[in-house]
Amino acid sequence: MRVIIFFLPALFIITSASATDSDSTKTPVRISGMLSLNTNGVAAVPAFALGKPALMLNLSVRKGRFSYDPTIAYGLNLKPWIFDNWFHYRLVDKPNFELRTGCNVSMFSE
């Protein structure tokens, strides 16, 4: 009985120690994306709308509070249309609320 009482806490400590990450100070990089086919080439500024179908790729690369969120769009003839680059910093990052600030560098072609 004493052997079981000794080994049970030891087993629990070994199991919980092996479940933790080896370096918990590193922040993981999160990468996500979405590919869509738009039927009318809508742009953030209506004057830059393509007016024809467009293939759009939205990406997001996030590490900690910083993120890079580009949008790349091509016409169906594979001519470049929009390169929309956002650099964001999350001022408030809560599960139910997020406040970001950012810088936008965009390029449109006709």
Backbone as a ProteinNet text record, in pm:
[ID]
protein_1_A
[PRIMARY]
MRVIIFFLPALFIITSASATDSDSTKTPVRISGMLSLNTNGVAAVPAFALGKPALMLNLSVRKGRFSYDPTIAYGLNLKPWIFDNWFHYRLVDKPNFELRTGCNVSMFSE
[TERTIARY]
82.3	0	86.2	195.6	285	352.2	376.9	438.9	345.5	219	120.2	107	104.5	92.7	215	333.8	454.6	456.1	420.4	430.8	318.6	202.9	92	123.4	171.7	210.2	326.7	422.8	536	487.4	394.4	338.4	264.9	189.8	118.5	216.6	323.1	421	491.4	528.5	595.4	502.3	376.3	279.2	253.6	236.7	209.6	332.5	451.5	572.8	593.6	557	574.2	468.3	357.4	251.2	279.4	373	402.5	496.3	491.1	576.5	719.7	816	955.5	1001.7	949.9	985.3	858	796.4	668	683.5	807.8	827.1	813.3	822.2	809.7	663.4	634.4	500.3	486.4	382.8	369.5	328.9	366.3	326.3	200.9	96.1	-29.8	-45.3	-69.9	-87	-223.9	-300.5	-431	-453.5	-547.5	-575.3	-710.5	-754.8	-882.2	-869.8	-913	-913.8	-1059.1	-1091.7	-1231.1	-1236.7	-1346.6	-1375.3	-1488.6	-1458	-1553.9	-1614.7	-1744.5	-1810.9	-1805.8	-1775.8	-1776.3	-1656.1	-1553.3	-1431.7	-1453.9	-1515.1	-1542.2	-1413.3	-1388.9	-1271.2	-1315.3	-1220.2	-1249.6	-1291.2	-1234.1	-1270	-1344.6	-1471.9	-1549	-1485.2	-1407.8	-1343.5	-1242.5	-1191.4	-1092.3	-1152.9	-1286.1	-1351.9	-1316.2	-1296.8	-1257.4	-1375.7	-1495	-1613	-1624.3	-1528.6	-1527.4	-1495.2	-1513.4	-1478.3	-1330	-1301.7	-1164.1	-1138.1	-1015.2	-968.7	-892.9	-938.1	-879.8	-822.2	-703.4	-636.6	-612	-673.8	-653.7	-567.2	-456.3	-365.5	-354.1	-309.1	-281.8	-167.8	-66.3	46.3	53.4	35.7	28	126.4	196.2	283.1	263.1	207.6	178.2	73.6	104.1	10.3	28.7	134.8	161.3	106.5	57.2	12.5	34.9	53.5	65.3	-48.1	-137.2	-258.9	-267.7	-205.7	-215	-338.9	-387.7	-490.2	-433.2	-434.6	-380.9	-494.8	-520.2	-631.3	-583.8	-634.5	-605.5	-736.9	-740.1	-852.4	-847.5	-954.9	-955.3	-859.1	-812.7	-709.9	-569.3	-561.4	-438.4	-356.8	-423.4	-359.1	-372.2	-263	-270.5	-367	-441	-538.9	-512.2	-508.7	-487.6	-379.6	-292.7	-201.6	-225.9	-300.8	-342.2	-267.1	-175.7	-91.8	-129.3	-164.3	-195.3	-95.7	-44.2	37	-42.7	-76.7	-162.2	-88.9	-131.2	-90.3	-216.5	-233.9	-352.6	-328.8	-398.7	-389	-459.9	-580	-657.5	-687.5	-650.8	-670.3	-737.6	-868.7	-949.6	-1032.6	-1084.1	-1166.2	-1291.5	-1353.2	-1476.9	-1459.4	-1338.1	-1316.6	-1174.6	-1160.8	-1029.9	-1024	-914.5	-891.9	-755.2	-754	-629.7	-599.7	-473.1	-428.7	-342.4	-335.6	-262.3	-217	-133.7	-81.3	-112.2	-160.3	-199.2	-112.7	-59.8	16.1	-49.4	-120.8	-195.1	-145.5	-163.7	-130.5	-244.2	-292.4	-396.5	-341.8	-384.1	-347.2	-474.3	-467.7	-586	-574.3
-120.1	0	125.8	123	238.2	261.6	155.6	167.9	241.4	209.8	276.4	423.3	454.1	592.8	672.8	610.8	679.9	699.9	598.6	605.3	685.6	691.2	764.9	914	985.4	1126.6	1141.3	1048.7	1054.7	1040	948.8	929.6	1055.9	1119.4	1241.7	1353.2	1369.1	1474.3	1450.3	1327.2	1295.2	1320.1	1280.9	1299.9	1447.9	1527.7	1670.6	1744.1	1701.6	1765.9	1736.7	1619.4	1586.5	1652.4	1697.5	1761.1	1908	1968.3	2110.3	2127.1	2243.8	2275.8	2293.4	2255.5	2265.4	2410.2	2501.1	2642	2723.9	2752.8	2823.2	2972.9	3026.4	3170.2	3211	3116.8	3149.7	3166.9	3269.3	3293.8	3227.1	3144.4	3076.6	3173.7	3140.8	3216.7	3150.8	3228.1	3176.6	3225	3131.5	3164.6	3115.1	3202.5	3162.5	3231.7	3180.7	3239.5	3199.7	3272.3	3245.1	3282.4	3193.7	3216.8	3227.4	3333.4	3351	3399	3370.5	3418	3517.9	3643.8	3752	3774.7	3793.9	3805.7	3944.6	4048	4182.1	4267.3	4213.1	4288.2	4409	4390.4	4500.7	4541.3	4670.3	4723.3	4805.2	4832.2	4914.6	5055.6	5105.5	5235.5	5208	5247.3	5213.4	5258.1	5364.3	5410.6	5309.8	5222.6	5123.3	4985.9	4974.9	4846.6	4795.3	4666.3	4606.1	4596.7	4566.7	4556.6	4424.3	4334.9	4201.5	4101	3972.9	3874	3881.2	3852	3858.2	3742.1	3698.4	3594.9	3666.1	3647.8	3720.7	3623.5	3656.2	3577.1	3667.4	3632.5	3705.1	3618.6	3672.7	3601.1	3674.2	3603.3	3664.9	3588.3	3661.2	3604.9	3683	3611.6	3678.4	3617	3704.1	3660.8	3757.6	3707.4	3792.6	3896	4021.6	4130	4189.3	4151.8	4204.4	4109.7	4166.9	4083.1	4155.6	4075.4	4124.3	4059	4139.9	4091	4142.1	4072.8	4117.8	4060.8	4135.7	4089.3	4103.8	3994.9	3993.4	3953.8	4033.7	4006.1	4012.3	3919.3	3912.3	3903.2	3958.4	3937	3793.5	3745.8	3608.2	3589.1	3699.2	3690.2	3686.9	3672.4	3666.4	3795.3	3906.4	4037.3	4087.4	4131.9	4181.7	4299.4	4301.7	4407.4	4484.6	4416.7	4484.3	4411.4	4487.5	4438.4	4527.9	4478.1	4554.9	4499.7	4577	4532.3	4605	4529.7	4585.6	4533.9	4624.5	4590.2	4633	4537.6	4565.8	4542.7	4618.6	4595.9	4594.6	4491.5	4478.5	4550.8	4662.5	4737.8	4664.1	4611.4	4531.8	4399.6	4290	4157	4066.7	4082.2	4002.2	3902.7	3798.3	3701.4	3762.2	3861.5	3920.1	4059.4	4113.3	4249.6	4261.9	4329.7	4351.3	4492.9	4563	4697.5	4698.2	4729.1	4726.7	4862.9	4887.2	5002.1	4948.1	5021.3	4965	5067.3	5019	5098.2	5024	5096.6	5035.8	5088.5	4994.8	5028.4	4950.5	5018.5	4952.8	4993.9	4902.9	4931.1	4878.8	4961.9	4924.2	4936.2	4845.6	4859.2	4855.3	4908.5	4911.5	4813.9
0	0	0	77.2	82.2	-53.2	-128	-259.4	-355.2	-353.4	-438.8	-400.4	-272.4	-226.7	-270.4	-274.8	-318.8	-469.9	-545.4	-691.2	-757.1	-697.8	-758.2	-773.8	-668.9	-690.4	-787.2	-784.8	-877.6	-1021.3	-1043	-1177.1	-1223.2	-1134.5	-1167.5	-1202.4	-1128.7	-1154.8	-1287.7	-1317.1	-1443.7	-1560.8	-1548.4	-1655.9	-1680.8	-1576	-1595.2	-1646.8	-1609.4	-1659	-1806.7	-1852.5	-1993.6	-2080.9	-2023.5	-2101	-2128.4	-2054.9	-2077	-2194.8	-2254.3	-2367.5	-2318.3	-2399.8	-2358.8	-2345.2	-2426.9	-2418.3	-2430.2	-2317	-2318.6	-2337.3	-2345.5	-2365.2	-2511	-2603.1	-2744.9	-2782.5	-2861.7	-2911.5	-3047.5	-3067	-3196.7	-3307.6	-3427.9	-3546.1	-3601.5	-3621	-3675.2	-3817.9	-3907.2	-4048.7	-4092.3	-4157	-4208.9	-4342.7	-4417.9	-4548.3	-4601.5	-4703.4	-4767.8	-4915.2	-5000.9	-5145.1	-5189.1	-5262.6	-5305	-5449.3	-5512.9	-5647.6	-5636.4	-5666.5	-5656	-5793	-5799.4	-5929.3	-5990.6	-5910.2	-5969.7	-5932	-5868.8	-5839.4	-5752.3	-5636	-5544.4	-5474.8	-5462.3	-5393.5	-5272.9	-5182.7	-5065.2	-5107.3	-5215.1	-5270.9	-5401.8	-5414.1	-5534.2	-5665.3	-5663.5	-5786.7	-5839.7	-5752.6	-5793.7	-5820.6	-5825.6	-5850	-5989.2	-5999.4	-6127.1	-6222.5	-6170.8	-6255.5	-6328.8	-6309.9	-6369.9	-6259.4	-6284	-6182	-6145.1	-6018	-5967.9	-5872.4	-5870.4	-5779.5	-5667.2	-5541.2	-5428.8	-5326.8	-5276.7	-5175	-5054.4	-4939.9	-4814.1	-4724	-4678.1	-4589.6	-4456.9	-4355	-4227.1	-4161	-4121.2	-4047.2	-3917	-3804.7	-3675	-3576.7	-3506.2	-3397.5	-3281.8	-3175.2	-3060	-3095.2	-3072.4	-3101.8	-3240.6	-3311.2	-3445.6	-3551.8	-3662.7	-3773.9	-3906.4	-4009.6	-4147	-4224.3	-4282.8	-4347.7	-4491	-4586	-4725.3	-4795.6	-4892.3	-4984.8	-5124.9	-5198.6	-5334.6	-5426.7	-5529.7	-5620.9	-5765.5	-5843.3	-5987	-6061.5	-6181.2	-6270.4	-6322.3	-6382.9	-6434.6	-6551.1	-6609.8	-6714.1	-6652.7	-6517.3	-6438	-6442.4	-6472.1	-6463.9	-6319.3	-6255.2	-6117.7	-6106.4	-5997	-5978.1	-5848.9	-5732.2	-5604.1	-5524.9	-5464.2	-5360.6	-5239.7	-5144.2	-5027.4	-4906.5	-4851.2	-4740.1	-4612.2	-4508.8	-4378.1	-4276	-4195.8	-4080.3	-3957.8	-3869.9	-3754.7	-3623.4	-3522.4	-3384	-3299.5	-3219.9	-3135.3	-3002.7	-2983.9	-2858.8	-2746.2	-2774.8	-2680	-2748.2	-2683.4	-2742.4	-2640.3	-2627.1	-2533.8	-2613.9	-2550.9	-2625.9	-2689.9	-2624.7	-2677.8	-2735.7	-2732	-2780.5	-2833.5	-2945.2	-3005.5	-3059.2	-3029.3	-3080.1	-3146.4	-3278.1	-3355.2	-3412.6	-3432.3	-3508.2	-3621.2	-3732	-3844.6	-3944.9	-4034.9	-4144.8	-4273.6	-4373.8	-4500.1	-4613.5	-4690.4	-4811.8	-4926.1	-5012.9	-5118.9	-5256.6	-5351.4	-5491.6	-5579	-5668.4	-5763	-5904.7	-5989.8	-6129.8	-6213.9	-6330.5	-6417.6	-6529.3
[MASK]
++++++++++++++++++++++++++++++++++++++++++++++++++++++++++++++++++++++++++++++++++++++++++++++++++++++++++++++

